[in-house]
Amino acid sequence: MAILDAAFDLMTTNGYDGVTVEDIAARADVASATFFLHFPTKASLIIAFNQKISAKVADQLDGKQSSAQEKLDRIRALVQDEWRQHAELLRKLVIEDAEQHRGELIAASGSLAELVRDIVREGQESGEFSGDFSADLIARSIIAAWRATAQEWARSGDTERARKEHRQVLELILKGALPR
């Protein structure tokens, strides 16, 4: 999407605070009103960013013969890589969303949650995961924990801790906290 690409190009060069909606619209060769048709705020660009990541991840997983857990771990790694490439910008988007527009970050995870849910369901059908819990519940739990980790990372900037916690989220949710 031209608007998203224009926004990330400008913000990578000028920083989040150094770019206005008008700047983004001019770079994308659209009217400011067109920007607002797609994005109510600058922070809502995170929704399109996550949809772009979800499509990229789905393409990379398509046709691969892997276990559901391997696919989920691949999603985690790909998402972290994308976020690493735009770290400072995404930290600002997450912070602004958390402070001003609490619902947008939740909505931003929708396409990723669907992908995670489908993989969990696949794992349940193959017997890799228990069917004791709904695939939707497991997916929402993973996404919510990843979102909380992203918000903490946005505040602290501690990338290593965030990477570790993203891996631990999968282990905690998929294996549970009880000793086996």
Coordinates of N, CA and C in Angstrom, one line a residue:
M1 N 0.8 -1.2 0.0 CA 0.0 0.0 0.0 C 0.9 1.2 0.0
A2 N 0.6 2.1 -0.9 CA 1.4 3.3 -1.1 C 1.5 4.2 0.2
I3 N 0.4 4.3 0.9 CA 0.4 5.2 2.0 C 1.3 4.6 3.1
L4 N 1.2 3.3 3.4 CA 2.0 2.7 4.4 C 3.5 2.8 4.0
D5 N 3.8 2.5 2.7 CA 5.2 2.6 2.3 C 5.8 4.0 2.4
A6 N 4.9 5.0 2.1 CA 5.3 6.4 2.2 C 5.6 6.8 3.6
A7 N 4.7 6.3 4.5 CA 4.8 6.7 5.9 C 6.1 6.1 6.5
F8 N 6.4 4.8 6.2 CA 7.6 4.2 6.8 C 8.8 4.8 6.2
D9 N 8.8 5.1 4.9 CA 10.0 5.8 4.3 C 10.3 7.1 5.0
L10 N 9.2 7.9 5.1 CA 9.4 9.2 5.7 C 9.8 9.1 7.2
M11 N 9.2 8.2 7.9 CA 9.4 8.1 9.4 C 10.8 7.5 9.6
T12 N 11.2 6.7 8.7 CA 12.6 6.1 8.9 C 13.6 7.2 8.8
T13 N 13.4 8.1 7.9 CA 14.3 9.2 7.6 C 14.2 10.3 8.6
N14 N 12.9 10.7 8.9 CA 12.7 11.9 9.7 C 12.2 11.7 11.1
G15 N 12.0 10.4 11.5 CA 11.5 10.1 12.8 C 9.9 10.2 12.8
Y16 N 9.3 9.5 13.7 CA 7.9 9.6 13.8 C 7.3 11.0 14.1
D17 N 7.9 11.7 15.0 CA 7.5 13.0 15.3 C 7.8 14.0 14.2
G18 N 8.7 13.7 13.3 CA 9.1 14.7 12.3 C 8.2 14.5 11.0
V19 N 7.2 13.7 11.1 CA 6.4 13.5 9.9 C 4.9 13.7 10.2
T20 N 4.3 14.5 9.3 CA 2.8 14.8 9.5 C 2.0 13.9 8.6
V21 N 0.8 13.9 8.8 CA -0.1 13.2 7.9 C -0.1 13.8 6.5
E22 N 0.1 15.1 6.5 CA 0.2 15.8 5.2 C 1.4 15.4 4.4
D23 N 2.5 15.2 5.2 CA 3.8 14.7 4.5 C 3.6 13.3 3.9
I24 N 2.9 12.5 4.7 CA 2.7 11.1 4.2 C 1.8 11.1 2.9
A25 N 0.7 11.9 3.0 CA -0.2 12.0 1.9 C 0.5 12.5 0.6
A26 N 1.3 13.6 0.8 CA 2.1 14.1 -0.3 C 3.0 13.1 -0.9
R27 N 3.7 12.3 -0.1 CA 4.7 11.3 -0.6 C 3.9 10.2 -1.3
A28 N 2.7 9.8 -0.8 CA 1.9 8.8 -1.4 C 1.1 9.3 -2.6
D29 N 1.2 10.6 -2.8 CA 0.4 11.2 -3.9 C -1.1 11.0 -3.8
V30 N -1.6 11.2 -2.5 CA -3.0 11.2 -2.2 C -3.4 12.4 -1.4
A31 N -4.6 12.7 -1.3 CA -5.1 13.8 -0.5 C -5.0 13.3 1.0
S32 N -4.9 14.3 1.9 CA -4.9 14.0 3.3 C -6.2 13.3 3.7
A33 N -7.3 13.6 3.1 CA -8.6 13.0 3.4 C -8.5 11.5 3.0
T34 N -7.8 11.2 2.0 CA -7.6 9.7 1.6 C -6.8 9.0 2.7
F35 N -5.8 9.6 3.2 CA -5.1 9.0 4.4 C -6.1 8.7 5.5
F36 N -6.9 9.6 5.8 CA -7.9 9.4 6.9 C -9.0 8.4 6.6
L37 N -9.2 8.2 5.3 CA -10.2 7.1 5.0 C -9.6 5.8 5.4
H38 N -8.3 5.6 5.3 CA -7.7 4.3 5.6 C -7.2 4.3 7.0
F39 N -6.7 5.4 7.6 CA -6.1 5.4 8.9 C -6.6 6.6 9.7
P40 N -7.3 6.3 10.8 CA -7.9 7.4 11.6 C -6.8 8.3 12.3
T41 N -5.6 7.7 12.5 CA -4.5 8.4 13.2 C -3.2 7.8 12.6
K42 N -2.1 8.5 12.9 CA -0.8 8.0 12.5 C -0.5 6.7 13.2
A43 N -0.9 6.6 14.4 CA -0.7 5.3 15.2 C -1.4 4.1 14.6
S44 N -2.5 4.4 13.8 CA -3.2 3.3 13.2 C -2.5 2.6 12.1
L45 N -1.4 3.2 11.7 CA -0.6 2.6 10.6 C -0.1 1.2 11.1
I46 N 0.0 1.0 12.3 CA 0.4 -0.3 12.9 C -0.5 -1.4 12.4
I47 N -1.8 -1.2 12.2 CA -2.7 -2.2 11.7 C -2.3 -2.7 10.3
A48 N -2.0 -1.7 9.4 CA -1.6 -2.1 8.1 C -0.2 -2.7 8.1
F49 N 0.7 -2.3 9.0 CA 2.0 -2.9 9.1 C 1.8 -4.4 9.5
N50 N 1.0 -4.7 10.5 CA 0.8 -6.0 10.9 C 0.1 -6.9 9.9
Q51 N -0.8 -6.3 9.1 CA -1.4 -7.0 8.0 C -0.4 -7.4 6.9
K52 N 0.5 -6.5 6.7 CA 1.6 -6.7 5.7 C 2.5 -7.9 6.2
I53 N 2.8 -7.8 7.5 CA 3.6 -8.9 8.1 C 2.9 -10.2 8.0
S54 N 1.6 -10.2 8.3 CA 0.8 -11.5 8.3 C 0.8 -12.1 6.9
A55 N 0.6 -11.2 5.9 CA 0.6 -11.8 4.5 C 2.0 -12.3 4.2
K56 N 3.0 -11.6 4.6 CA 4.4 -12.1 4.3 C 4.7 -13.5 5.0
V57 N 4.3 -13.6 6.2 CA 4.4 -14.8 7.0 C 3.6 -15.9 6.4
A58 N 2.4 -15.7 6.0 CA 1.5 -16.7 5.4 C 2.2 -17.2 4.1
D59 N 2.7 -16.3 3.3 CA 3.4 -16.7 2.0 C 4.6 -17.6 2.3
Q60 N 5.4 -17.2 3.3 CA 6.5 -18.0 3.7 C 6.2 -19.4 4.2
L61 N 5.1 -19.5 4.9 CA 4.7 -20.8 5.5 C 3.9 -21.7 4.5
D62 N 3.4 -21.0 3.4 CA 2.5 -21.8 2.5 C 3.3 -22.9 1.8
G63 N 2.7 -24.1 2.0 CA 3.3 -25.3 1.4 C 4.4 -25.9 2.1
K64 N 4.9 -25.3 3.2 CA 6.0 -25.9 4.0 C 5.4 -27.0 4.9
Q65 N 6.2 -28.1 4.9 CA 5.8 -29.2 5.8 C 6.5 -29.1 7.1
S66 N 5.8 -28.5 8.1 CA 6.4 -28.3 9.4 C 5.3 -28.6 10.4
S67 N 5.8 -28.9 11.6 CA 4.8 -29.0 12.7 C 4.2 -27.7 13.0
A68 N 3.0 -27.7 13.7 CA 2.3 -26.5 14.1 C 3.2 -25.6 15.0
Q69 N 3.9 -26.3 15.9 CA 4.8 -25.6 16.8 C 6.0 -24.9 16.0
E70 N 6.5 -25.6 15.0 CA 7.6 -25.0 14.2 C 7.0 -23.8 13.4
K71 N 5.8 -23.9 12.9 CA 5.2 -22.8 12.2 C 5.0 -21.6 13.1
L72 N 4.5 -21.8 14.4 CA 4.3 -20.7 15.3 C 5.6 -20.1 15.7
D73 N 6.7 -20.9 15.8 CA 8.0 -20.3 16.2 C 8.5 -19.5 15.0
R74 N 8.2 -20.0 13.8 CA 8.6 -19.2 12.6 C 7.9 -17.9 12.5
I75 N 6.6 -17.9 12.8 CA 5.9 -16.6 12.9 C 6.5 -15.7 13.9
R76 N 6.8 -16.2 15.1 CA 7.5 -15.3 16.1 C 8.8 -14.8 15.6
A77 N 9.6 -15.6 14.9 CA 10.9 -15.1 14.4 C 10.7 -14.1 13.3
L78 N 9.8 -14.3 12.4 CA 9.6 -13.4 11.3 C 9.0 -12.0 11.8
V79 N 8.1 -12.1 12.7 CA 7.5 -10.9 13.3 C 8.6 -10.1 14.0
Q80 N 9.4 -10.8 14.8 CA 10.5 -10.1 15.5 C 11.5 -9.4 14.5
D81 N 11.8 -10.1 13.4 CA 12.7 -9.6 12.4 C 12.1 -8.3 11.8
E82 N 10.9 -8.3 11.4 CA 10.2 -7.2 10.9 C 10.2 -6.0 11.9
W83 N 9.9 -6.3 13.1 CA 9.9 -5.3 14.1 C 11.3 -4.7 14.4
R84 N 12.3 -5.6 14.3 CA 13.7 -5.1 14.5 C 14.1 -4.1 13.5
Q85 N 13.6 -4.4 12.2 CA 14.0 -3.5 11.1 C 13.4 -2.1 11.3
H86 N 12.4 -2.0 12.0 CA 11.7 -0.7 12.2 C 11.5 -0.4 13.6
A87 N 12.5 -0.7 14.4 CA 12.4 -0.7 15.9 C 11.9 0.6 16.5
E88 N 12.7 1.7 16.2 CA 12.4 3.0 16.8 C 11.0 3.5 16.4
L89 N 10.7 3.4 15.1 CA 9.4 3.8 14.7 C 8.3 3.0 15.3
L90 N 8.4 1.7 15.4 CA 7.3 0.9 15.9 C 7.2 1.1 17.4
R91 N 8.3 1.4 18.1 CA 8.2 1.7 19.5 C 7.3 2.9 19.7
K92 N 7.5 3.9 18.9 CA 6.7 5.2 19.0 C 5.2 4.9 18.7
L93 N 5.0 4.0 17.7 CA 3.6 3.7 17.3 C 2.9 2.9 18.5
V94 N 3.6 2.0 19.1 CA 3.1 1.2 20.2 C 2.8 2.1 21.4
I95 N 3.7 3.0 21.7 CA 3.6 3.9 22.8 C 2.4 4.8 22.6
E96 N 2.3 5.4 21.4 CA 1.2 6.3 21.1 C -0.1 5.6 21.2
D97 N -0.2 4.4 20.6 CA -1.4 3.6 20.6 C -1.8 3.3 22.0
A98 N -0.9 2.9 22.9 CA -1.2 2.5 24.2 C -1.7 3.8 25.0
E99 N -1.1 4.9 24.7 CA -1.5 6.1 25.5 C -2.8 6.8 25.0
Q100 N -3.0 6.7 23.7 CA -4.1 7.5 23.1 C -5.2 6.7 22.5
H101 N -4.9 5.6 21.9 CA -5.8 4.8 21.1 C -5.8 3.3 21.4
R102 N -6.1 3.0 22.6 CA -5.9 1.7 23.2 C -6.4 0.6 22.3
G103 N -7.5 0.8 21.6 CA -8.1 -0.3 20.8 C -7.4 -0.6 19.5
E104 N -6.6 0.3 19.0 CA -6.0 0.0 17.7 C -4.9 -1.1 17.7
L105 N -4.1 -1.2 18.7 CA -3.1 -2.2 18.8 C -3.8 -3.6 18.9
I106 N -4.9 -3.7 19.6 CA -5.7 -4.9 19.6 C -6.2 -5.3 18.2
A107 N -6.8 -4.3 17.5 CA -7.3 -4.5 16.2 C -6.1 -4.9 15.2
A108 N -5.0 -4.3 15.5 CA -3.8 -4.5 14.6 C -3.4 -6.0 14.5
S109 N -3.7 -6.7 15.6 CA -3.3 -8.1 15.6 C -4.2 -9.1 15.0
G110 N -5.3 -8.6 14.5 CA -6.4 -9.5 13.9 C -5.9 -10.5 12.9
S111 N -5.2 -10.0 11.9 CA -4.8 -10.9 10.8 C -3.7 -11.9 11.3
L112 N -2.9 -11.5 12.2 CA -1.9 -12.4 12.8 C -2.6 -13.4 13.7
A113 N -3.6 -13.0 14.5 CA -4.4 -13.9 15.3 C -5.0 -15.0 14.5
E114 N -5.6 -14.6 13.3 CA -6.2 -15.6 12.5 C -5.2 -16.6 12.0
L115 N -4.0 -16.2 11.6 CA -3.0 -17.1 11.1 C -2.6 -18.0 12.3
V116 N -2.3 -17.5 13.4 CA -2.0 -18.3 14.6 C -3.1 -19.3 14.9
R117 N -4.3 -18.9 14.9 CA -5.5 -19.8 15.2 C -5.5 -20.9 14.2
D118 N -5.3 -20.6 12.9 CA -5.3 -21.7 11.9 C -4.2 -22.7 12.1
I119 N -3.0 -22.2 12.5 CA -1.9 -23.1 12.8 C -2.2 -24.0 14.0
V120 N -2.7 -23.4 15.1 CA -3.1 -24.1 16.3 C -4.1 -25.2 16.0
R121 N -5.1 -24.8 15.2 CA -6.2 -25.8 14.8 C -5.5 -26.9 14.0
E122 N -4.6 -26.6 13.1 CA -3.9 -27.7 12.4 C -3.2 -28.6 13.3
G123 N -2.5 -28.0 14.3 CA -1.8 -28.8 15.3 C -2.7 -29.7 16.2
Q124 N -3.9 -29.1 16.4 CA -4.9 -29.9 17.2 C -5.4 -31.1 16.3
E125 N -5.6 -30.8 15.1 CA -6.1 -31.9 14.2 C -5.1 -33.0 14.0
S126 N -3.8 -32.6 14.0 CA -2.8 -33.6 13.8 C -2.4 -34.3 15.1
G127 N -3.0 -33.9 16.2 CA -2.7 -34.5 17.5 C -1.4 -33.8 18.2
E128 N -0.8 -32.9 17.6 CA 0.4 -32.2 18.2 C 0.0 -31.4 19.4
F129 N -1.2 -30.8 19.3 CA -1.7 -30.0 20.5 C -3.0 -30.6 21.0
S130 N -3.2 -30.5 22.2 CA -4.5 -30.9 22.9 C -5.7 -30.2 22.3
G131 N -6.8 -30.9 22.2 CA -8.0 -30.2 21.8 C -8.8 -29.7 23.0
D132 N -8.2 -29.8 24.2 CA -8.9 -29.4 25.5 C -9.3 -27.9 25.5
F133 N -8.6 -27.1 24.7 CA -8.9 -25.6 24.6 C -9.1 -25.3 23.2
S134 N -10.0 -24.3 23.0 CA -10.3 -23.9 21.6 C -9.1 -23.2 21.0
A135 N -8.9 -23.4 19.7 CA -7.8 -22.8 18.9 C -7.9 -21.3 19.0
D136 N -9.1 -20.7 19.1 CA -9.3 -19.3 19.2 C -8.7 -18.8 20.5
L137 N -9.0 -19.5 21.6 CA -8.5 -19.1 22.9 C -7.0 -19.1 23.0
I138 N -6.4 -20.2 22.4 CA -5.0 -20.3 22.4 C -4.4 -19.2 21.6
A139 N -4.9 -18.9 20.4 CA -4.4 -17.9 19.6 C -4.5 -16.5 20.2
R140 N -5.7 -16.2 20.8 CA -5.8 -14.9 21.5 C -4.9 -14.8 22.7
S141 N -4.6 -15.9 23.4 CA -3.7 -15.9 24.5 C -2.2 -15.5 24.0
I142 N -1.8 -16.2 22.9 CA -0.5 -15.9 22.4 C -0.4 -14.5 21.9
I143 N -1.4 -14.0 21.1 CA -1.3 -12.7 20.6 C -1.3 -11.6 21.8
A144 N -2.2 -11.9 22.8 CA -2.2 -10.9 23.9 C -0.9 -10.9 24.6
A145 N -0.3 -12.0 24.8 CA 1.0 -12.0 25.5 C 2.1 -11.4 24.7
W146 N 2.1 -11.6 23.4 CA 3.0 -11.0 22.5 C 2.8 -9.5 22.5
R147 N 1.5 -9.1 22.5 CA 1.2 -7.6 22.5 C 1.8 -7.0 23.8
A148 N 1.5 -7.7 24.9 CA 2.1 -7.1 26.2 C 3.6 -7.0 26.2
T149 N 4.2 -8.0 25.6 CA 5.7 -8.0 25.5 C 6.1 -6.8 24.6
A150 N 5.4 -6.6 23.5 CA 5.7 -5.5 22.6 C 5.5 -4.1 23.3
Q151 N 4.5 -4.0 24.1 CA 4.3 -2.8 24.9 C 5.4 -2.5 25.9
E152 N 5.8 -3.6 26.6 CA 6.9 -3.5 27.5 C 8.2 -3.1 26.8
W153 N 8.5 -3.7 25.6 CA 9.6 -3.4 24.8 C 9.6 -2.0 24.3
A154 N 8.4 -1.5 24.0 CA 8.3 -0.1 23.5 C 8.7 0.9 24.6
R155 N 8.3 0.5 25.8 CA 8.6 1.4 27.0 C 10.1 1.3 27.4
S156 N 10.6 0.1 27.4 CA 12.0 -0.1 27.9 C 13.1 -0.1 26.8
G157 N 12.7 -0.5 25.6 CA 13.7 -0.6 24.6 C 14.7 -1.8 24.7
D158 N 14.3 -2.7 25.6 CA 15.2 -3.9 25.9 C 14.8 -5.0 24.9
T159 N 15.5 -5.0 23.7 CA 15.2 -5.9 22.6 C 15.5 -7.4 23.0
E160 N 16.6 -7.6 23.7 CA 17.0 -9.0 24.1 C 15.9 -9.6 25.0
R161 N 15.5 -8.8 26.0 CA 14.4 -9.3 26.9 C 13.2 -9.6 26.1
A162 N 12.8 -8.7 25.2 CA 11.6 -9.0 24.4 C 11.7 -10.2 23.5
R163 N 12.8 -10.4 22.9 CA 13.0 -11.7 22.1 C 12.9 -12.9 23.0
K164 N 13.5 -12.9 24.1 CA 13.4 -14.0 25.0 C 12.0 -14.3 25.5
E165 N 11.3 -13.2 25.8 CA 9.9 -13.3 26.3 C 9.0 -13.8 25.2
H166 N 9.2 -13.4 24.0 CA 8.4 -13.9 22.9 C 8.5 -15.4 22.7
R167 N 9.7 -15.9 22.8 CA 10.0 -17.3 22.8 C 9.3 -18.0 24.0
Q168 N 9.4 -17.4 25.2 CA 8.9 -18.0 26.4 C 7.3 -18.0 26.3
V169 N 6.7 -17.0 25.7 CA 5.3 -17.0 25.6 C 4.8 -18.3 24.9
L170 N 5.4 -18.6 23.8 CA 5.0 -19.8 23.1 C 5.2 -21.1 24.0
E171 N 6.3 -21.2 24.6 CA 6.5 -22.3 25.5 C 5.5 -22.3 26.6
L172 N 5.3 -21.2 27.3 CA 4.3 -21.2 28.4 C 2.9 -21.6 27.9
I173 N 2.5 -21.0 26.9 CA 1.1 -21.2 26.4 C 0.9 -22.6 25.8
L174 N 1.9 -23.0 25.0 CA 1.8 -24.3 24.4 C 2.1 -25.5 25.3
K175 N 3.0 -25.3 26.3 CA 3.4 -26.4 27.2 C 2.8 -26.2 28.6
G176 N 2.4 -25.0 28.9 CA 1.8 -24.8 30.2 C 2.8 -24.5 31.3
A177 N 2.4 -24.1 32.4 CA 3.3 -23.7 33.5 C 3.5 -24.8 34.5
L178 N 2.6 -25.8 34.5 CA 2.7 -26.9 35.4 C 3.8 -27.9 35.1
P179 N 4.5 -28.4 36.1 CA 5.6 -29.3 35.8 C 4.9 -30.6 35.3
R180 N 5.6 -31.2 34.4 CA 5.1 -32.5 33.7 C 5.8 -33.7 34.3

